[in-house]
XYZ file of C-alpha atoms in Angstrom:
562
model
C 4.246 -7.985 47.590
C 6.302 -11.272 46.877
C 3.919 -14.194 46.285
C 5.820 -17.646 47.285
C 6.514 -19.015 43.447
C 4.085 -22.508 42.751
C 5.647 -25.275 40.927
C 4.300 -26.101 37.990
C 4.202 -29.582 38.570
C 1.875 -29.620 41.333
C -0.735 -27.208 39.795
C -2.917 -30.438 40.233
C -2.406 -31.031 43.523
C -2.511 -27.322 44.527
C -6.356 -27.630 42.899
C -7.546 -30.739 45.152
C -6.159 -29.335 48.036
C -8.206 -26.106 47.349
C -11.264 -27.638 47.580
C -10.498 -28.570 51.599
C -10.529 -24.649 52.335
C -14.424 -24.798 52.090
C -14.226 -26.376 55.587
C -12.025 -23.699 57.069
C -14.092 -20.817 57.584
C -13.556 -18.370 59.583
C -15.919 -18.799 62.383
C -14.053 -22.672 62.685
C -10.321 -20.730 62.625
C -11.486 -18.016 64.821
C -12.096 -20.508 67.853
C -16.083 -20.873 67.406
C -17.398 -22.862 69.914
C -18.779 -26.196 69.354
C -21.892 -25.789 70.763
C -22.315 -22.846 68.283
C -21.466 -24.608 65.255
C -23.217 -27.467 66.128
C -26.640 -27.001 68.409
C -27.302 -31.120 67.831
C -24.172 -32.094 68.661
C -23.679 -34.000 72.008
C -20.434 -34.683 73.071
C -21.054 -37.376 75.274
C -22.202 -39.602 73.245
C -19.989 -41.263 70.754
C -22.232 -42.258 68.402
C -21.014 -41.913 65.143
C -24.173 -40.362 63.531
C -23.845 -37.909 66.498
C -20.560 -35.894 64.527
C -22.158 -32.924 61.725
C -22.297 -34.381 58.134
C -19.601 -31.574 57.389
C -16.829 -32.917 59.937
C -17.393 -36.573 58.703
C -16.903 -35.145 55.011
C -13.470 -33.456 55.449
C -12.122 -36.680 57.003
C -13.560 -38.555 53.634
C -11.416 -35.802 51.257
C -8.599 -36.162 53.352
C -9.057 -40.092 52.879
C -9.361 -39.506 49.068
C -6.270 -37.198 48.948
C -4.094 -40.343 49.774
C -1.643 -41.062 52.698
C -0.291 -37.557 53.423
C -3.355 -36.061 54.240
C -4.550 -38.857 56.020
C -1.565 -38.162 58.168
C -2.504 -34.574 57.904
C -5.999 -35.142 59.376
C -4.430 -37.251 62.627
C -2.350 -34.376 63.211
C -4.977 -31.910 63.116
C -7.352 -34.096 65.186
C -4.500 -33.510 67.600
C -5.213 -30.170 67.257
C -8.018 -28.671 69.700
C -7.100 -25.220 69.775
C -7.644 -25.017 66.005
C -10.671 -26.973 65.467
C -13.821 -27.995 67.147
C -14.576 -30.901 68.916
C -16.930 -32.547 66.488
C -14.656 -32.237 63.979
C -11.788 -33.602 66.410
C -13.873 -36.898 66.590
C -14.345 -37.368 62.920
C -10.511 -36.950 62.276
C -9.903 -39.089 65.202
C -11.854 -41.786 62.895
C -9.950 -41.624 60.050
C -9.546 -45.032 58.340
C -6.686 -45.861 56.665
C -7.936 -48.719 54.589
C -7.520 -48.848 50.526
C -6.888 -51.636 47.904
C -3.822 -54.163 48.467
C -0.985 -53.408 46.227
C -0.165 -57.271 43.789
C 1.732 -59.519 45.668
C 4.317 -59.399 42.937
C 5.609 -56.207 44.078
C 5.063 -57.267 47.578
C 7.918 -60.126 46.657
C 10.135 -57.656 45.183
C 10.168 -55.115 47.960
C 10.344 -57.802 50.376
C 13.301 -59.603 48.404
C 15.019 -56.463 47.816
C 14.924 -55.486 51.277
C 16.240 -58.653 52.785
C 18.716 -58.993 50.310
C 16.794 -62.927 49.601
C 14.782 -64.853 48.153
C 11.377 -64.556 49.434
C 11.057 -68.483 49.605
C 14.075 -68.488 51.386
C 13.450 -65.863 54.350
C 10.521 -67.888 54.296
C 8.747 -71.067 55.231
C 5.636 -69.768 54.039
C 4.178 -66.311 53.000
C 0.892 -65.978 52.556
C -0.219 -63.479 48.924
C -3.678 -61.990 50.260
C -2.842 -59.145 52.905
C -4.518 -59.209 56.797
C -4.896 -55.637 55.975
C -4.107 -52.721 53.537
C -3.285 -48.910 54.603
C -1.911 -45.961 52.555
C 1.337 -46.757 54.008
C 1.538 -50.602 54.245
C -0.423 -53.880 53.941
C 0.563 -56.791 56.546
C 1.188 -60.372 55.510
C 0.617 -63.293 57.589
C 3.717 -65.690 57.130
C 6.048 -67.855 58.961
C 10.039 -68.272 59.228
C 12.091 -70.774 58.715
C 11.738 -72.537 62.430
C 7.768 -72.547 62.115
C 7.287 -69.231 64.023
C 4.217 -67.376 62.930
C 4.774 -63.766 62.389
C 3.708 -60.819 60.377
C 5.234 -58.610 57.696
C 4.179 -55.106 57.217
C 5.599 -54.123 53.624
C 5.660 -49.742 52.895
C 3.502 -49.223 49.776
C 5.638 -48.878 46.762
C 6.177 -45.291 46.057
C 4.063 -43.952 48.612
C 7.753 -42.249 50.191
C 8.121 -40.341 47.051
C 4.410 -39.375 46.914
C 4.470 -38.005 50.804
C 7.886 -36.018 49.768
C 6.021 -34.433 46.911
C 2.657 -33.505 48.662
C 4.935 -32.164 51.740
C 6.531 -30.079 49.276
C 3.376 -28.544 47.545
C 2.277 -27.984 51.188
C 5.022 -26.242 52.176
C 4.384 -23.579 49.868
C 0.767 -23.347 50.826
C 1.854 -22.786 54.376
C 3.953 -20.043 53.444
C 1.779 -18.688 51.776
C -0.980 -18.421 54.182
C 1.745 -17.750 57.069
C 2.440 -14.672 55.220
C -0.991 -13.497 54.274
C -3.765 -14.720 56.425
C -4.759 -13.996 60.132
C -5.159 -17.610 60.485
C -1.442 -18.052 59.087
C -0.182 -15.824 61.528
C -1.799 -16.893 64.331
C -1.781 -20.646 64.239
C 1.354 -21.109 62.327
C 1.058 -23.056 59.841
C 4.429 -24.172 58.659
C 5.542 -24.814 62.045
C 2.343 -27.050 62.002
C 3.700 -28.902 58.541
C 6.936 -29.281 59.889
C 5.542 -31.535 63.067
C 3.944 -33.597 60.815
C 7.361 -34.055 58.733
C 8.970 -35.058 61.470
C 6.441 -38.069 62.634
C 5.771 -38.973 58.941
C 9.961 -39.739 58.361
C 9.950 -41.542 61.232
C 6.444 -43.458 60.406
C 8.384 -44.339 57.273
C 11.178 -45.708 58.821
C 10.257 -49.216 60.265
C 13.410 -49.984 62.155
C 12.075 -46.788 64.464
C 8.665 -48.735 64.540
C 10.973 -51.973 65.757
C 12.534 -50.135 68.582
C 9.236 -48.588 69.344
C 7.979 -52.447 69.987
C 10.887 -52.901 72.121
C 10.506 -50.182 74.267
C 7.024 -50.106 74.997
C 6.823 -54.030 75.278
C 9.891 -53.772 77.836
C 8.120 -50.857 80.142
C 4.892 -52.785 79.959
C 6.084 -56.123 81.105
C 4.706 -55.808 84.936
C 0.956 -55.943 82.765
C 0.188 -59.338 82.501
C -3.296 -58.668 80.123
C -1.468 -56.171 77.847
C 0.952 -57.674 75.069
C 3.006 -55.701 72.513
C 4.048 -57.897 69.615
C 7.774 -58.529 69.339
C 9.798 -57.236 66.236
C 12.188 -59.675 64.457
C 15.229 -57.786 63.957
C 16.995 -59.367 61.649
C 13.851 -59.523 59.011
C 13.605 -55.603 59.864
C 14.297 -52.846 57.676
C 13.463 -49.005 56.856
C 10.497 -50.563 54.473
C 9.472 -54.381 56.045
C 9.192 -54.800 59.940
C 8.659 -58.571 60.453
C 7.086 -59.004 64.065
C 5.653 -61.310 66.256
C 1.964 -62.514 64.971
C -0.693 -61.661 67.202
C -4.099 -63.808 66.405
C -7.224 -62.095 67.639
C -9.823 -59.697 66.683
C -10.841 -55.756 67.305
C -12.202 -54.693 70.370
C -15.021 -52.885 68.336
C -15.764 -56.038 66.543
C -16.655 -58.164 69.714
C -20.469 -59.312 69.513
C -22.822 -59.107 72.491
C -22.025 -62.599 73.309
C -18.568 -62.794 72.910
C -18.444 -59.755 75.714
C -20.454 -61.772 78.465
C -17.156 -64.430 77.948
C -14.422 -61.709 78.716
C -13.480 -59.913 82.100
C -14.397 -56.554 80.949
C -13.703 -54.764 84.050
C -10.592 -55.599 84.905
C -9.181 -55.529 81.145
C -10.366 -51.748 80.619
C -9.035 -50.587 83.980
C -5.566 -52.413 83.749
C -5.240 -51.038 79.619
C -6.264 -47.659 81.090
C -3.587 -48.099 84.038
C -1.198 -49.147 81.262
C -1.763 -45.617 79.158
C -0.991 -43.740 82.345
C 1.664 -45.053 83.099
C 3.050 -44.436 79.856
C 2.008 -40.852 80.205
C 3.404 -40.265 83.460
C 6.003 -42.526 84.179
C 7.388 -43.688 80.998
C 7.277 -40.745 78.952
C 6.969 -42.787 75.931
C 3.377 -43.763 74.800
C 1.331 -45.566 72.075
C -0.313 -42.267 70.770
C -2.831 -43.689 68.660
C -4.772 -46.094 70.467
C -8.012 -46.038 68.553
C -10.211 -49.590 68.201
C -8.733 -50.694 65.329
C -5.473 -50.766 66.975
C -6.074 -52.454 70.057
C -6.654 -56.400 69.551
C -8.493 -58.885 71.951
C -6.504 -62.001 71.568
C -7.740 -65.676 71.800
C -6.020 -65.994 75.334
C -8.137 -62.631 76.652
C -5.465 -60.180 76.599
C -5.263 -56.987 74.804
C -2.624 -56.139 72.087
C -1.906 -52.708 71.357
C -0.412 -53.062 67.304
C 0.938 -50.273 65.128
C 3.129 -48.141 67.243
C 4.726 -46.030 64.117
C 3.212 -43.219 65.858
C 4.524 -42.432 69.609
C 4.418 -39.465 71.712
C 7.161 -38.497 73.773
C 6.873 -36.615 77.328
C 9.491 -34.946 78.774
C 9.948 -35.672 82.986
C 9.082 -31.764 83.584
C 6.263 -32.017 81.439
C 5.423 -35.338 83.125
C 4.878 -34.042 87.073
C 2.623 -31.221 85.427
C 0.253 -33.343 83.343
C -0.100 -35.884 86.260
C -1.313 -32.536 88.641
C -3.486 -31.659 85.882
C -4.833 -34.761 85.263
C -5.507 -35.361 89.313
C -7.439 -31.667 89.369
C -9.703 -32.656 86.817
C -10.410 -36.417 88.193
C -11.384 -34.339 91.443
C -13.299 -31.717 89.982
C -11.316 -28.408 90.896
C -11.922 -25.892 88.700
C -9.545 -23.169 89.686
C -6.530 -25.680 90.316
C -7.011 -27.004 86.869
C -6.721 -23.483 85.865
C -3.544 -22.926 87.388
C -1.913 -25.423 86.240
C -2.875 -25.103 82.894
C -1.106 -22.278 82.804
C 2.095 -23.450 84.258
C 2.232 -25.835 81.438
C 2.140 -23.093 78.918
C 3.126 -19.418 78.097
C 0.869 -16.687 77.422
C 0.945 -14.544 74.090
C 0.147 -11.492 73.460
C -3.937 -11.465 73.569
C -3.797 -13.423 76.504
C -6.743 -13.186 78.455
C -6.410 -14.215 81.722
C -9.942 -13.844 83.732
C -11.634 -15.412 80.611
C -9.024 -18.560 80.524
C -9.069 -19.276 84.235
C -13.175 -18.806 84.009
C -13.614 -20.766 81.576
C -11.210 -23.934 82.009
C -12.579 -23.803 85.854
C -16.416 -23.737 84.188
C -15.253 -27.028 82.042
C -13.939 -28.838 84.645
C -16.660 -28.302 87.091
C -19.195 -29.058 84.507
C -18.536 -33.081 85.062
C -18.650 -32.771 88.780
C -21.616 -35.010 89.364
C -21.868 -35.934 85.900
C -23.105 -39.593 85.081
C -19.842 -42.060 84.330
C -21.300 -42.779 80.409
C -20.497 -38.641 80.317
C -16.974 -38.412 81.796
C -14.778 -38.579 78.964
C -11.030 -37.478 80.030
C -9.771 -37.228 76.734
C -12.262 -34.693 75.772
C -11.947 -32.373 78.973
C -8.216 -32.393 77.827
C -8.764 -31.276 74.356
C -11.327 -28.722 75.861
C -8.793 -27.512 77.794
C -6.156 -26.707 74.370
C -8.879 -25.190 72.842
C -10.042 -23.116 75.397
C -6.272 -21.968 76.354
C -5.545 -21.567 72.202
C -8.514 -19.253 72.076
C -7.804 -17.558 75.405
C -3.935 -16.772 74.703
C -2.119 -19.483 76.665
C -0.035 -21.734 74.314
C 0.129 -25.077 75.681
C 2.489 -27.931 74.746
C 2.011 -29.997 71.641
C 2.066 -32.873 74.168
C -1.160 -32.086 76.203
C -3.083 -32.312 73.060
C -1.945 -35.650 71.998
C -2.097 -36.830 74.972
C -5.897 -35.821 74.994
C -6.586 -37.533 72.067
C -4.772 -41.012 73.070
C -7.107 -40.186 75.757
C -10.201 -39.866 73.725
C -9.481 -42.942 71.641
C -8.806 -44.901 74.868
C -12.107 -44.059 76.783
C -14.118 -45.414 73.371
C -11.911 -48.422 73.817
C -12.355 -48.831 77.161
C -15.961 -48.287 77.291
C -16.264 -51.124 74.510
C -15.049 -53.250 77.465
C -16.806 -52.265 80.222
C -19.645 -49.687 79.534
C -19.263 -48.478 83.290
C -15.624 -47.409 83.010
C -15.028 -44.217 85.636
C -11.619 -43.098 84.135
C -11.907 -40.290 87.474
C -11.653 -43.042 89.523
C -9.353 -45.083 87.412
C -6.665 -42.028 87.381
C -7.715 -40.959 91.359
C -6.748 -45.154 92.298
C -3.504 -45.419 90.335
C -2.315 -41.729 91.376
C -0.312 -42.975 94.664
C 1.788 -45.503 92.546
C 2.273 -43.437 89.680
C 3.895 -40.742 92.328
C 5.959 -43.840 93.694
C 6.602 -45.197 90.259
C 8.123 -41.604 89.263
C 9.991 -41.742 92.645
C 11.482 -44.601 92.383
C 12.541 -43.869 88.459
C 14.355 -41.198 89.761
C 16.176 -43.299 92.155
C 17.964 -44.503 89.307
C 21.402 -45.459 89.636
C 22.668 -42.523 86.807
C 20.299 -40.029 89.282
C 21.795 -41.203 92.240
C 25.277 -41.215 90.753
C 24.660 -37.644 89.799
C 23.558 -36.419 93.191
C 26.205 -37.979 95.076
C 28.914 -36.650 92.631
C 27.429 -32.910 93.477
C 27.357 -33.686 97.571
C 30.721 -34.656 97.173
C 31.798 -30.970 95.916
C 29.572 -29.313 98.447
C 31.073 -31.339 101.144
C 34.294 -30.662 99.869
C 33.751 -26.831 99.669
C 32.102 -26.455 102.182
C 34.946 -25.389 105.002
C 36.696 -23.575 102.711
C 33.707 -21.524 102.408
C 32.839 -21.133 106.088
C 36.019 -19.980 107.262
C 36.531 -17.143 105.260
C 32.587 -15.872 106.322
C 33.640 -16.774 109.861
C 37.336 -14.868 108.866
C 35.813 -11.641 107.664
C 33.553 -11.868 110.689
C 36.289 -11.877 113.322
C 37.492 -8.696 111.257
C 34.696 -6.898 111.195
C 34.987 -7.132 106.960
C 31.884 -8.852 106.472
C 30.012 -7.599 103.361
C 26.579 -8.021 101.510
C 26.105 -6.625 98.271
C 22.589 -5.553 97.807
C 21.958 -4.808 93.999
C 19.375 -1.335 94.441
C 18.638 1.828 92.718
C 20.851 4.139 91.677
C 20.434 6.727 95.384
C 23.153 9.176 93.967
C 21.072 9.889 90.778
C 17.840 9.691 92.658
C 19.264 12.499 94.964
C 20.584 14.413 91.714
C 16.755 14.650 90.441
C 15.088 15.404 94.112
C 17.363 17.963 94.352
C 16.840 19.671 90.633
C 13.283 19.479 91.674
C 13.590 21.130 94.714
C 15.719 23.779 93.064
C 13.241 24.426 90.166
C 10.573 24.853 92.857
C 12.660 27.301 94.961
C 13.254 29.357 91.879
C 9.668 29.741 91.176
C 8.747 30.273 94.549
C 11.431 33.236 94.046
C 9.852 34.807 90.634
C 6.655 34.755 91.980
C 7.729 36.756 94.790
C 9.296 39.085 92.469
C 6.014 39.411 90.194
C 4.109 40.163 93.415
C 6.347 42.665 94.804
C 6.627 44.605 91.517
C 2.581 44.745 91.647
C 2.618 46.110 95.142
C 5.503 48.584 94.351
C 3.142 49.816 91.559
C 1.347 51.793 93.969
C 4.223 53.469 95.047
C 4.885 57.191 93.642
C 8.725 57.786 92.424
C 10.371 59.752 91.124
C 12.500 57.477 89.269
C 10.206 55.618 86.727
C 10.939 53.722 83.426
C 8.450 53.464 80.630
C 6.552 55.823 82.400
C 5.825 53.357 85.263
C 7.100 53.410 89.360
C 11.408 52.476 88.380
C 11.585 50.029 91.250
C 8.514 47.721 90.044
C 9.704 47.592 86.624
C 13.207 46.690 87.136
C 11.638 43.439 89.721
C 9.485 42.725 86.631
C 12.253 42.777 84.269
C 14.025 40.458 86.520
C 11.247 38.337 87.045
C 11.319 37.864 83.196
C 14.355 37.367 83.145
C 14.549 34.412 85.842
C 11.240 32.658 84.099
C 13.041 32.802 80.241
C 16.739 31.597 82.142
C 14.426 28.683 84.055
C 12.531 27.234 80.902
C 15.546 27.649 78.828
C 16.848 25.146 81.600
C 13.540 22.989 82.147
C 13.608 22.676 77.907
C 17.272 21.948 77.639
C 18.052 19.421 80.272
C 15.113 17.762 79.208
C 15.952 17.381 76.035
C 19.437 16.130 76.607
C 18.306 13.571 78.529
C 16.431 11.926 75.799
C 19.045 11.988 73.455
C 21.309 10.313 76.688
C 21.487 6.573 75.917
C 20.007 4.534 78.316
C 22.151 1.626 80.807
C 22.914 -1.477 79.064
């Protein structure tokens, strides 16, 4: 056995990230339920204190670990079919918050990236950070014509650092790939290799620009939602200079300021915003959590940091919206079946346990009080529940559960009687017409015309030679069957391997009878006659096995169609 070879130089790092496998036990990877690893826990409630001491402590060592495995625990808070929901919530909560790096190397990265002076990019640039991640801090400052904006600036070094971590993970995954059940079944380095791919893109800030742009554009018909605006030209892979959006967190509002707001109407148009982005759009904000959703000083709602998107394919689109619809109504079984469109079952698939139990979580919020319908967390039920049940869903449902997740505590920060049912039942009819009409688009239509054209010009053609081999009575349909010539081939071997028997046994019982019959001619001492049917009997059983055994056995050996 071929252990993956460790390099030397992360020995360190290979230790720290040894100490997280005392939170992956094998009742967690095995698909333990929730409610068995955690009797106190209620999901409805999203109470902090409400999450086990032992979730909220893996999301505090991934914290400590540094930016990769803060990225690490987003992805597997993603991740419902490999983790319970209480531990879900905690990595949903991750906070991203450490000391500012010195302005000084804020100037230089900043300078270096523009290719100027800092002084003379800008009017004025303020040295203490709005805020400091693992990946970036943001500066308030303005530009030359007075505009405010801000400047998110990567953390020196921290692309080099992610590299090296990735690597030393890498190996780990291989490792336990190769020689654990959990490897083998969850995959591992297919897992790592998602998280690659959103982390280089995180890194890159021009992506993060045209993020803004998108998004922004598509949510332009919301007049309470705002997406700041990138400044292109002050954009690079390391500093993204946007549009400065003054306000504070939705989480942060006091009592007071609350009773001053319309929270109503802003939770049920940002919700109406996120589905549209789900199921029209197919590009979304995928990490809407409070501290990324802003209440501005004109009462509107700006959704910041969009380094982190999801991306829904139209397919993928029209099956989540069904989904979503059968579990805003409450059916069970529906749910169930379309769950399982969505995915692809493995080999331990279970089917009467999956459909049982997805149709027993839906069901389960029928009636339920709105403070206990949380959408986001039937949808993440529903990963897990297929996961354990062997039904591999798409990546895509599960983040889309947890933008759903962080979007009903938003939401319910606004308005406390938020009914996202209701919410997704009310907007279904114009996201159906919304999805309509993006299909009417002019490239679509375009298409579809180009393909009537070749029917319509084909079409005669076609007709008159069915009509032509009509009129001659040369009409033909080609009907792809069984093979009737070799079917008739073995009835009739059968039939003839009966008939012979039939034949011996008529032989055997003749010689018997004959037996009785005093001769004079005898062989062996016994009536002549009766032995020479036995003999021939014998004969005709050896020359019929000899056939039985040899036929047989050539037909194994006979390779099969192809």
């Amino acid at each position: 056995m071929i252990l993956p070879s460790l390099a030397p130089r992360h020995l360190k790092r290979y230790k720290e990230i040894g100490r997280l496998l005392r939170y992956f036990r094998a009742d967690i990877w095995k698909g333990a339920q929730a409610s068995d690893l955690f009797a106190d826990f209620d999901a409805s409630d999203p109470d902090v204190a409400q999450v086990p001491p032992e979730a909220e402590q893996l999301a505090a060592d991934l914290e400590a670990l540094g930016p990769t495995f803060i990225k690490l625990g987003q992805l597997l808070s993603t991740r419902a079919d490999l983790l319970p929901l209480p531990y879900l919530k905690a990595l949903t909560r991750l906070q991203d918050r450490i000391a500012p790096f010195p302005f000084a190397e804020d100037e230089t990265i900043v300078s270096t990236e523009l290719g100027v002076r800092l002084s003379k990019a800008f009017l004025s640039f303020e040295e203490t950070p709005l805020a400091a991640a693992s990946l970036a801090q943001v500066h308030r400052a303005a530009l030359r014509d007075g505009r405010p904006v801000a400047v998110k600036v990567q953390r020196p070094g921290v692309r080099e650092q992610i590299l090296e971590d990735l690597e030393a993970l890498a190996v780990l995954a291989d490792l336990f790939d190769r020689y654990t059940e959990a490897g083998t079944r969850y995959e591992f380095g297919r897992l790592l290799d998602e998280m690659r791919t959103g982390l280089v893109a995180e890194l890159d800030y021009r992506r993060e620009a045209q993020n803004l742009v998108e998004v922004g554009a598509n949510l332009r018909g919301f007049e309470r939602i705002v997406v700041p605006v990138p400044v292109v030209d002050y954009t690079t892979s390391r500093v993204l200079t946007m549009e400065l959006i003054r306000g504070r967190k939705v989480t942060a509002l006091s009592p007071l300021a609350r009773l001053e707001i319309d929270g109503a109407v802003l939770a049920e148009e940002l919700f109406s915003a996120y589905l549209k982005q789900f199921l029209v759009d197919g590009l979304f904000h995928a990490d809407p959590h409070p501290g990324n959703v802003f209440l501005t000083d004109d009462g509107r709602l700006a959704l910041l940091d969009l380094g982190m998107v999801g991306r829904i394919a139209p397919r993928l689109q029209e099956g989540l919206l069904k989904l979503l619809l059968a579990v805003a109504e409450g059916q069970g079984e529906r749910a169930a079946d379309l769950a399982f469109q969505l995915g692809h079952p493995t080999g331990s698939f279970d089917e009467p346990e999956f459909r049982r139990r997805i149709a027993s979580q839906v069901m389960h919020y029928q009636g339920a009080r709105v403070e206990q319908i949380e959408v986001g967390q039937i949808m993440l039920e529903i990963s897990r529940t297929a996961g354990e049940t062997g039904v591999q869903l798409p990546h895509e449902l599960a983040l889309l559960g947890k933008a759903l997740l962080n979007l009903d505590q938003v939401g319910r920060t606004l308005d406390p009687q938020l009914d996202p049912n209701a919410t997704v039942r009310k907007h279904a009819m114009e996201l159906l017409r919304q999805r309509m009409w993006k299909s009417a688009s002019p490239g679509h239509l375009l298409a579809a015309a180009m393909e009537a054209k070749e029917f319509v010009e084909q079409l005669p053609g076609r007709v008159n030679r069915i009509l032509g081999r009509i009129a001659d009575n040369d009409l033909r349909v080609k009907v792809d069957t069984i093979d009737e010539t070799r079917l008739m081939e073995g009835f009739q071997k059968v039939a003839n391997r009966i008939t012979t028997g039939l034949i011996l046994a008529a032989l055997i019982v003749g010689a018997a009878m004959l037996m009785r019959v005093e001769t004079s001619f005898r062989i062996l001492g016994y009536p002549g006659l009766a032995m020479l049917l036995f003999l021939a009997a014998a004969g005709g059983g050896c020359a019929l096995l000899f056939n039985i055994v040899w036929n047989d056995e050539r037909g194994r050996k006979k390779p099969g169609p192809r």
